[in-house]
Tab-separated table of C-alpha atoms in Angstrom:
chain	number	residue	atom	x	y	z
A	1	UNK	CA	29.053	11.888	13.282
A	2	UNK	CA	25.584	10.366	13.516
A	3	UNK	CA	24.236	8.669	10.338
A	4	UNK	CA	21.726	10.794	8.455
A	5	UNK	CA	18.070	9.713	8.648
A	6	UNK	CA	16.665	9.181	5.153
A	7	UNK	CA	13.090	8.020	5.764
A	8	UNK	CA	10.827	7.112	8.679
A	9	UNK	CA	7.279	5.870	9.087
A	10	UNK	CA	5.031	2.929	9.974
A	11	UNK	CA	5.491	-0.466	8.336
A	12	UNK	CA	4.290	-3.939	9.273
A	13	UNK	CA	7.168	-6.297	10.160
A	14	UNK	CA	7.313	-10.056	10.594
A	15	UNK	CA	8.842	-11.133	13.887
A	16	UNK	CA	12.256	-12.816	13.638
A	17	UNK	CA	11.429	-15.359	16.361
A	18	UNK	CA	7.630	-15.569	16.231
A	19	UNK	CA	5.754	-15.583	12.928
A	20	UNK	CA	3.437	-12.764	13.981
A	21	UNK	CA	3.264	-9.538	11.961
A	22	UNK	CA	3.137	-6.242	13.877
A	23	UNK	CA	3.104	-2.556	13.008
A	24	UNK	CA	6.385	-0.881	13.976
A	25	UNK	CA	7.985	2.529	13.591
A	26	UNK	CA	10.842	2.223	11.087
A	27	UNK	CA	13.775	4.595	10.605
A	28	UNK	CA	16.108	4.270	7.601
A	29	UNK	CA	19.558	5.839	7.987
A	30	UNK	CA	22.608	5.775	5.748
A	31	UNK	CA	23.883	2.461	7.094
A	32	UNK	CA	20.996	0.677	8.821
A	33	UNK	CA	17.265	0.162	9.271
A	34	UNK	CA	16.076	0.506	12.866
A	35	UNK	CA	12.608	-0.469	14.053
A	36	UNK	CA	10.815	0.593	17.228
A	37	UNK	CA	7.803	-0.779	19.040
A	38	UNK	CA	6.476	2.789	19.319
A	39	UNK	CA	7.447	6.013	17.608
A	40	UNK	CA	8.239	7.624	20.972
A	41	UNK	CA	10.638	4.885	22.138
A	42	UNK	CA	14.163	6.166	22.729
A	43	UNK	CA	15.913	2.925	21.807
A	44	UNK	CA	15.114	0.602	18.882
A	45	UNK	CA	13.719	-2.897	19.229
A	46	UNK	CA	16.189	-4.018	16.591
A	47	UNK	CA	18.678	-2.851	13.972
A	48	UNK	CA	19.345	-4.210	10.466
A	49	UNK	CA	22.807	-3.318	9.096
A	50	UNK	CA	22.767	-2.536	5.367
A	51	UNK	CA	26.446	-3.239	4.646
A	52	UNK	CA	26.457	-6.309	2.417
A	53	UNK	CA	22.656	-6.520	2.495
A	54	UNK	CA	20.369	-7.258	-0.448
A	55	UNK	CA	16.776	-6.204	-1.087
A	56	UNK	CA	14.046	-8.309	-2.676
A	57	UNK	CA	10.926	-6.560	-3.971
A	58	UNK	CA	8.349	-7.776	-4.608
A	59	UNK	CA	8.825	-10.541	-2.061
A	60	UNK	CA	6.458	-13.434	-2.670
A	61	UNK	CA	7.496	-15.634	0.255
A	62	UNK	CA	4.068	-14.938	1.773
A	63	UNK	CA	1.492	-15.364	-0.970
A	64	UNK	CA	-1.470	-13.986	0.958
A	65	UNK	CA	0.368	-10.766	1.862
A	66	UNK	CA	0.838	-8.100	-0.776
A	67	UNK	CA	3.334	-5.216	-0.879
A	68	UNK	CA	6.003	-7.154	1.034
A	69	UNK	CA	9.732	-6.535	0.579
A	70	UNK	CA	12.651	-8.418	2.128
A	71	UNK	CA	16.022	-7.246	3.407
A	72	UNK	CA	18.625	-10.013	3.625
A	73	UNK	CA	21.647	-9.093	5.743
A	74	UNK	CA	25.264	-10.001	5.046
A	75	UNK	CA	24.829	-12.855	7.561
A	76	UNK	CA	21.847	-14.175	5.549
A	77	UNK	CA	19.176	-13.197	8.053
A	78	UNK	CA	15.870	-12.256	6.395
A	79	UNK	CA	13.704	-9.346	7.540
A	80	UNK	CA	10.230	-8.960	6.016
A	81	UNK	CA	8.342	-5.655	5.825
A	82	UNK	CA	4.885	-4.863	4.446
A	83	UNK	CA	3.761	-1.435	3.204
A	84	UNK	CA	0.181	-0.173	3.259
A	85	UNK	CA	0.021	0.809	-0.424
A	86	UNK	CA	2.068	0.640	-3.639
A	87	UNK	CA	3.485	4.160	-3.566
A	88	UNK	CA	4.658	3.763	0.024
A	89	UNK	CA	6.466	0.520	-0.790
A	90	UNK	CA	8.158	2.113	-3.811
A	91	UNK	CA	9.470	5.009	-1.695
A	92	UNK	CA	10.963	2.648	0.892
A	93	UNK	CA	12.448	0.276	-1.685
A	94	UNK	CA	14.014	3.103	-3.682
A	95	UNK	CA	15.630	4.718	-0.623
A	96	UNK	CA	16.903	1.431	0.842
A	97	UNK	CA	18.421	0.504	-2.519
A	98	UNK	CA	20.132	3.877	-2.692
A	99	UNK	CA	21.536	3.442	0.824
A	100	UNK	CA	22.882	-0.031	0.005
A	101	UNK	CA	24.424	1.236	-3.240
A	102	UNK	CA	26.205	4.070	-1.445
A	103	UNK	CA	27.655	1.645	1.110
A	104	UNK	CA	28.918	-0.567	-1.708
A	105	UNK	CA	31.085	2.289	-2.931
A	106	UNK	CA	28.927	3.415	-5.833
A	107	UNK	CA	28.577	0.013	-7.506
A	108	UNK	CA	25.160	-0.630	-9.028
A	109	UNK	CA	22.906	-2.731	-6.831
A	110	UNK	CA	21.608	-5.798	-8.710
A	111	UNK	CA	18.051	-6.443	-7.686
A	112	UNK	CA	17.004	-10.014	-6.996
A	113	UNK	CA	14.655	-11.451	-9.594
A	114	UNK	CA	11.062	-12.258	-8.793
A	115	UNK	CA	9.715	-15.754	-8.177
A	116	UNK	CA	8.795	-16.051	-11.865
A	117	UNK	CA	12.209	-14.797	-13.084
A	118	UNK	CA	10.833	-12.064	-15.290
A	119	UNK	CA	13.782	-10.190	-16.816
A	120	UNK	CA	12.876	-6.658	-17.850
A	121	UNK	CA	15.159	-4.206	-19.682
A	122	UNK	CA	17.102	-1.966	-17.308
A	123	UNK	CA	15.592	1.095	-18.991
A	124	UNK	CA	12.055	0.048	-17.963
A	125	UNK	CA	10.669	1.883	-14.948
A	126	UNK	CA	7.494	0.095	-13.871
A	127	UNK	CA	6.529	2.918	-11.516
A	128	UNK	CA	6.598	5.465	-14.372
A	129	UNK	CA	4.765	3.031	-16.648
A	130	UNK	CA	2.047	2.596	-14.021
A	131	UNK	CA	1.578	6.376	-13.798
A	132	UNK	CA	1.088	6.530	-17.592
A	133	UNK	CA	-1.429	3.679	-17.463
A	134	UNK	CA	-3.418	5.562	-14.791
A	135	UNK	CA	-3.632	8.742	-16.919
A	136	UNK	CA	-7.278	9.796	-17.246
A	137	UNK	CA	-6.948	10.729	-20.944
A	138	UNK	CA	-4.328	8.441	-22.487
A	139	UNK	CA	-4.173	5.562	-20.004
A	140	UNK	CA	-6.000	2.246	-19.719
A	141	UNK	CA	-9.723	2.903	-19.366
A	142	UNK	CA	-11.473	1.518	-16.290
A	143	UNK	CA	-14.821	-0.099	-17.119
A	144	UNK	CA	-17.809	-1.831	-15.563
A	145	UNK	CA	-17.734	-5.427	-16.835
A	146	UNK	CA	-20.196	-8.243	-16.198
A	147	UNK	CA	-19.072	-11.852	-15.905
A	148	UNK	CA	-20.731	-14.935	-14.414
A	149	UNK	CA	-23.516	-13.051	-12.613
A	150	UNK	CA	-21.017	-10.596	-11.147
A	151	UNK	CA	-20.381	-6.971	-12.008
A	152	UNK	CA	-16.760	-5.815	-11.773
A	153	UNK	CA	-16.365	-2.060	-11.416
A	154	UNK	CA	-13.214	-0.057	-12.255
A	155	UNK	CA	-11.491	-2.908	-14.070
A	156	UNK	CA	-10.226	-3.913	-17.539
A	157	UNK	CA	-9.262	-7.048	-19.470
A	158	UNK	CA	-5.831	-8.540	-19.991
A	159	UNK	CA	-6.143	-7.949	-23.750
A	160	UNK	CA	-6.796	-4.241	-23.107
A	161	UNK	CA	-3.525	-3.911	-21.183
A	162	UNK	CA	-1.480	-5.748	-23.830
A	163	UNK	CA	-3.059	-3.674	-26.638
A	164	UNK	CA	-2.339	-0.442	-24.749
A	165	UNK	CA	1.325	-1.320	-24.159
A	166	UNK	CA	1.821	-2.014	-27.862
A	167	UNK	CA	-0.155	1.036	-29.071
A	168	UNK	CA	1.885	3.335	-26.815
A	169	UNK	CA	5.111	1.721	-28.110
A	170	UNK	CA	6.056	0.399	-24.677
A	171	UNK	CA	6.445	-3.055	-26.214
A	172	UNK	CA	7.243	-4.218	-29.766
A	173	UNK	CA	5.017	-7.286	-29.696
A	174	UNK	CA	2.612	-9.213	-27.514
A	175	UNK	CA	5.329	-11.345	-25.928
A	176	UNK	CA	7.212	-8.248	-24.758
A	177	UNK	CA	3.946	-6.694	-23.571
A	178	UNK	CA	3.178	-9.871	-21.595
A	179	UNK	CA	6.548	-9.600	-19.832
A	180	UNK	CA	5.841	-5.980	-18.895
A	181	UNK	CA	2.308	-6.779	-17.714
A	182	UNK	CA	3.579	-9.712	-15.634
A	183	UNK	CA	6.166	-7.401	-14.090
A	184	UNK	CA	3.402	-4.952	-13.161
A	185	UNK	CA	1.395	-7.824	-11.689
A	186	UNK	CA	4.360	-9.165	-9.690
A	187	UNK	CA	5.119	-5.689	-8.347
A	188	UNK	CA	1.547	-5.258	-7.130
A	189	UNK	CA	0.680	-2.384	-9.479
A	190	UNK	CA	-1.995	-4.534	-11.136
A	191	UNK	CA	-4.287	-6.926	-9.260
A	192	UNK	CA	-6.296	-9.917	-10.565
A	193	UNK	CA	-10.063	-9.368	-10.324
A	194	UNK	CA	-11.806	-12.514	-11.512
A	195	UNK	CA	-11.279	-16.241	-11.026
A	196	UNK	CA	-9.389	-16.710	-14.316
A	197	UNK	CA	-6.866	-13.944	-13.676
A	198	UNK	CA	-6.382	-15.119	-10.074
A	199	UNK	CA	-5.606	-18.647	-11.286
A	200	UNK	CA	-3.048	-17.204	-13.704
A	201	UNK	CA	-1.412	-15.108	-10.999
A	202	UNK	CA	-1.109	-18.117	-8.693
A	203	UNK	CA	0.081	-20.543	-11.380
A	204	UNK	CA	3.795	-19.770	-11.020
A	205	UNK	CA	4.186	-19.564	-14.814
A	206	UNK	CA	6.787	-17.211	-16.241
A	207	UNK	CA	4.056	-15.026	-17.746
A	208	UNK	CA	1.384	-15.031	-15.059
A	209	UNK	CA	-0.531	-12.191	-16.729
A	210	UNK	CA	-3.160	-13.472	-19.171
A	211	UNK	CA	-3.652	-11.959	-22.643
A	212	UNK	CA	-7.315	-12.890	-22.540
A	213	UNK	CA	-10.615	-11.022	-22.903
A	214	UNK	CA	-12.022	-12.984	-19.946
A	215	UNK	CA	-9.108	-12.243	-17.595
A	216	UNK	CA	-9.962	-9.166	-15.522
A	217	UNK	CA	-7.562	-6.859	-13.666
A	218	UNK	CA	-7.642	-3.577	-11.774
A	219	UNK	CA	-5.231	-0.890	-10.589
A	220	UNK	CA	-3.971	-1.428	-7.032
A	221	UNK	CA	-5.073	2.042	-5.892
A	222	UNK	CA	-8.346	2.233	-7.823
A	223	UNK	CA	-11.913	2.152	-6.552
A	224	UNK	CA	-12.416	-1.453	-7.689
A	225	UNK	CA	-15.327	-3.398	-6.246
A	226	UNK	CA	-17.409	-6.399	-7.246
A	227	UNK	CA	-21.188	-6.780	-7.001
A	228	UNK	CA	-23.008	-10.058	-6.771
A	229	UNK	CA	-21.731	-13.546	-5.980
A	230	UNK	CA	-17.989	-13.745	-5.364
A	231	UNK	CA	-15.774	-16.813	-4.980
A	232	UNK	CA	-14.086	-15.027	-2.083
A	233	UNK	CA	-17.121	-13.849	-0.133
A	234	UNK	CA	-20.859	-14.218	-0.585
A	235	UNK	CA	-21.769	-10.639	0.232
A	236	UNK	CA	-22.588	-7.528	-1.709
A	237	UNK	CA	-19.974	-4.842	-1.495
A	238	UNK	CA	-21.301	-1.901	0.469
A	239	UNK	CA	-22.096	1.395	-1.139
A	240	UNK	CA	-19.467	3.124	0.971
A	241	UNK	CA	-16.621	1.281	-0.808
A	242	UNK	CA	-17.547	2.578	-4.254
A	243	UNK	CA	-15.670	5.862	-4.128
A	244	UNK	CA	-12.249	6.426	-5.674
A	245	UNK	CA	-9.313	6.128	-3.314
A	246	UNK	CA	-8.010	9.625	-2.595
A	247	UNK	CA	-5.368	8.869	0.034
A	248	UNK	CA	-4.158	5.929	2.106
A	249	UNK	CA	-1.542	5.152	4.716
A	250	UNK	CA	-0.936	4.390	8.384
A	251	UNK	CA	-1.954	6.689	11.232
A	252	UNK	CA	-2.069	6.329	15.002
A	253	UNK	CA	-5.714	6.219	16.183
A	254	UNK	CA	-7.169	6.640	19.659
A	255	UNK	CA	-9.734	4.018	20.639
A	256	UNK	CA	-13.179	5.190	21.737
A	257	UNK	CA	-13.563	2.882	24.727
A	258	UNK	CA	-10.139	2.164	26.216
A	259	UNK	CA	-8.594	5.400	24.866
A	260	UNK	CA	-5.446	3.500	23.919
A	261	UNK	CA	-3.569	4.303	20.692
A	262	UNK	CA	-2.948	1.816	17.904
A	263	UNK	CA	-1.526	1.947	14.387
A	264	UNK	CA	-4.263	1.652	11.785
A	265	UNK	CA	-4.219	1.657	8.012
A	266	UNK	CA	-6.620	4.293	6.655
A	267	UNK	CA	-8.168	4.482	3.192
A	268	UNK	CA	-9.933	7.722	2.234
A	269	UNK	CA	-12.579	7.528	-0.502
A	270	UNK	CA	-14.792	10.120	-2.145
A	271	UNK	CA	-18.379	9.953	-3.416
A	272	UNK	CA	-19.471	8.589	-0.996
A	273	UNK	CA	-17.113	10.268	1.450
A	274	UNK	CA	-15.805	7.540	3.755
A	275	UNK	CA	-12.607	6.820	5.635
A	276	UNK	CA	-12.152	3.134	6.504
A	277	UNK	CA	-9.565	1.899	8.960
A	278	UNK	CA	-7.946	-1.511	9.163
A	279	UNK	CA	-5.560	-3.544	11.266
A	280	UNK	CA	-2.458	-3.279	9.008
A	281	UNK	CA	-1.257	-6.723	10.112
A	282	UNK	CA	-4.408	-8.571	9.020
A	283	UNK	CA	-6.787	-8.939	6.083
A	284	UNK	CA	-8.914	-6.608	4.002
A	285	UNK	CA	-11.931	-6.372	6.325
A	286	UNK	CA	-12.172	-2.891	7.905
A	287	UNK	CA	-12.426	-2.470	11.662
A	288	UNK	CA	-14.638	0.557	11.192
A	289	UNK	CA	-15.528	3.521	9.016
A	290	UNK	CA	-15.949	7.287	9.346
A	291	UNK	CA	-18.645	8.963	7.255
A	292	UNK	CA	-17.059	12.285	6.322
A	293	UNK	CA	-19.924	14.146	4.688
A	294	UNK	CA	-20.354	17.387	6.653
A	295	UNK	CA	-17.523	16.558	9.038
A	296	UNK	CA	-14.958	19.011	10.424
A	297	UNK	CA	-11.213	18.247	10.578
A	298	UNK	CA	-8.648	20.390	12.388
A	299	UNK	CA	-5.105	20.180	13.691
A	300	UNK	CA	-4.969	19.930	17.473
A	301	UNK	CA	-2.125	20.267	19.953
A	302	UNK	CA	-3.712	18.358	22.821
A	303	UNK	CA	-5.745	15.148	23.094
A	304	UNK	CA	-7.236	13.765	26.334
A	305	UNK	CA	-5.149	10.852	27.665
A	306	UNK	CA	-2.549	11.231	24.882
A	307	UNK	CA	0.343	11.945	27.247
A	308	UNK	CA	-0.482	8.777	29.161
A	309	UNK	CA	0.364	6.790	26.020
A	310	UNK	CA	3.395	8.902	24.998
A	311	UNK	CA	1.558	10.359	22.013
A	312	UNK	CA	2.613	13.885	21.162
A	313	UNK	CA	2.776	16.045	18.033
A	314	UNK	CA	1.184	15.961	14.546
A	315	UNK	CA	-2.298	15.360	15.999
A	316	UNK	CA	-5.587	16.111	14.267
A	317	UNK	CA	-9.254	15.588	15.032
A	318	UNK	CA	-12.230	14.632	12.875
A	319	UNK	CA	-15.707	15.545	14.174
A	320	UNK	CA	-18.469	13.881	12.144
A	321	UNK	CA	-21.912	15.315	11.462
A	322	UNK	CA	-23.305	13.219	14.344
A	323	UNK	CA	-20.621	14.731	16.616
A	324	UNK	CA	-18.443	11.640	16.983
A	325	UNK	CA	-14.826	12.608	17.690
A	326	UNK	CA	-11.842	10.787	16.181
A	327	UNK	CA	-8.291	11.646	17.281
A	328	UNK	CA	-5.441	10.711	14.961
A	329	UNK	CA	-1.701	11.239	14.750
A	330	UNK	CA	0.332	11.488	11.536
A	331	UNK	CA	3.983	10.498	11.287
A	332	UNK	CA	5.148	14.010	10.339
A	333	UNK	CA	3.846	17.574	10.258
A	334	UNK	CA	3.751	17.478	6.452
A	335	UNK	CA	1.762	14.244	6.469
A	336	UNK	CA	-0.740	15.754	8.929
A	337	UNK	CA	-1.199	18.709	6.593
A	338	UNK	CA	-1.805	16.374	3.630
A	339	UNK	CA	-4.380	14.290	5.517
A	340	UNK	CA	-6.260	17.348	6.766
A	341	UNK	CA	-6.374	18.851	3.271
A	342	UNK	CA	-7.587	15.580	1.717
A	343	UNK	CA	-10.270	14.947	4.357
A	344	UNK	CA	-11.518	18.541	4.121
A	345	UNK	CA	-11.892	18.266	0.332
A	346	UNK	CA	-13.761	14.947	0.529
A	347	UNK	CA	-16.059	16.088	3.363
A	348	UNK	CA	-17.231	19.025	1.235
A	349	UNK	CA	-17.558	17.326	-2.148
A	350	UNK	CA	-18.465	13.698	-1.337
A	351	UNK	CA	-21.984	12.578	-0.566
């Protein structure tokens, strides 16, 4: 009897021989993780057995890469994967943990501690806590804050987070709240915005989160942006990055010149309505953007030159107001439906 497939989709994986990171198609089954060079390949490029394996998340072996998790096999071989956003990583981590636990005969899987050895109560669910913090009415309020000739949008101070955790009875005192906040920071739910908070996050201290009015943070999936001089880059953030993030994830995109297909990370924002795409293996600079105001998006069954590259199924097309055509492929039929619905909503409401 073939093992049941639990989850599949695009992730970025570090090569086991070379140190390069590449987007691969990953399939999680009951007893293994298989990865393919392309979704349409009939045989996997490699297989990771889960019997006796352990999972480390967040994995901080690569400081400049966020949302990384590590699978260590029974033979102590490490495999590193990177997700495109927090929610995607949480889905993969949860399902892989469940698969490992089932193989172990129902024994509880003990998760490896983070680099800073933060020990949180077993009853704490950081994912649920993050959802509460993001609540529009009762969560942590996102503000526009000015500091050292820079304006930070959609952010908040470290003190605000600690105060909120205590006021909502998620922590009994500031020390407990600091442990929770550091856990959220380590997991990638919260991100440091200014120089002070970045220094704290990189310090390696047990409580890397700073209970300080000058330490600024933002939600990982928020519309955060900084205006003015930045220690990271000396440019003004473009208007098109100011919208809230509506949806994000990896899609297969057809190039305009060579017509080849490559995995790209897409981030959909509203007001202004833009869809930016990135090389998922590299940094935060987009390769391009699609202005969605007035655009049309539809599911399609055929794309020119798609068969040549073994691309078939779950295709959709975006036609912009200037009649530029973009052909994309989602991982599943349900994912295609979600992307089409989200893009349609943004194209009508965003400016």
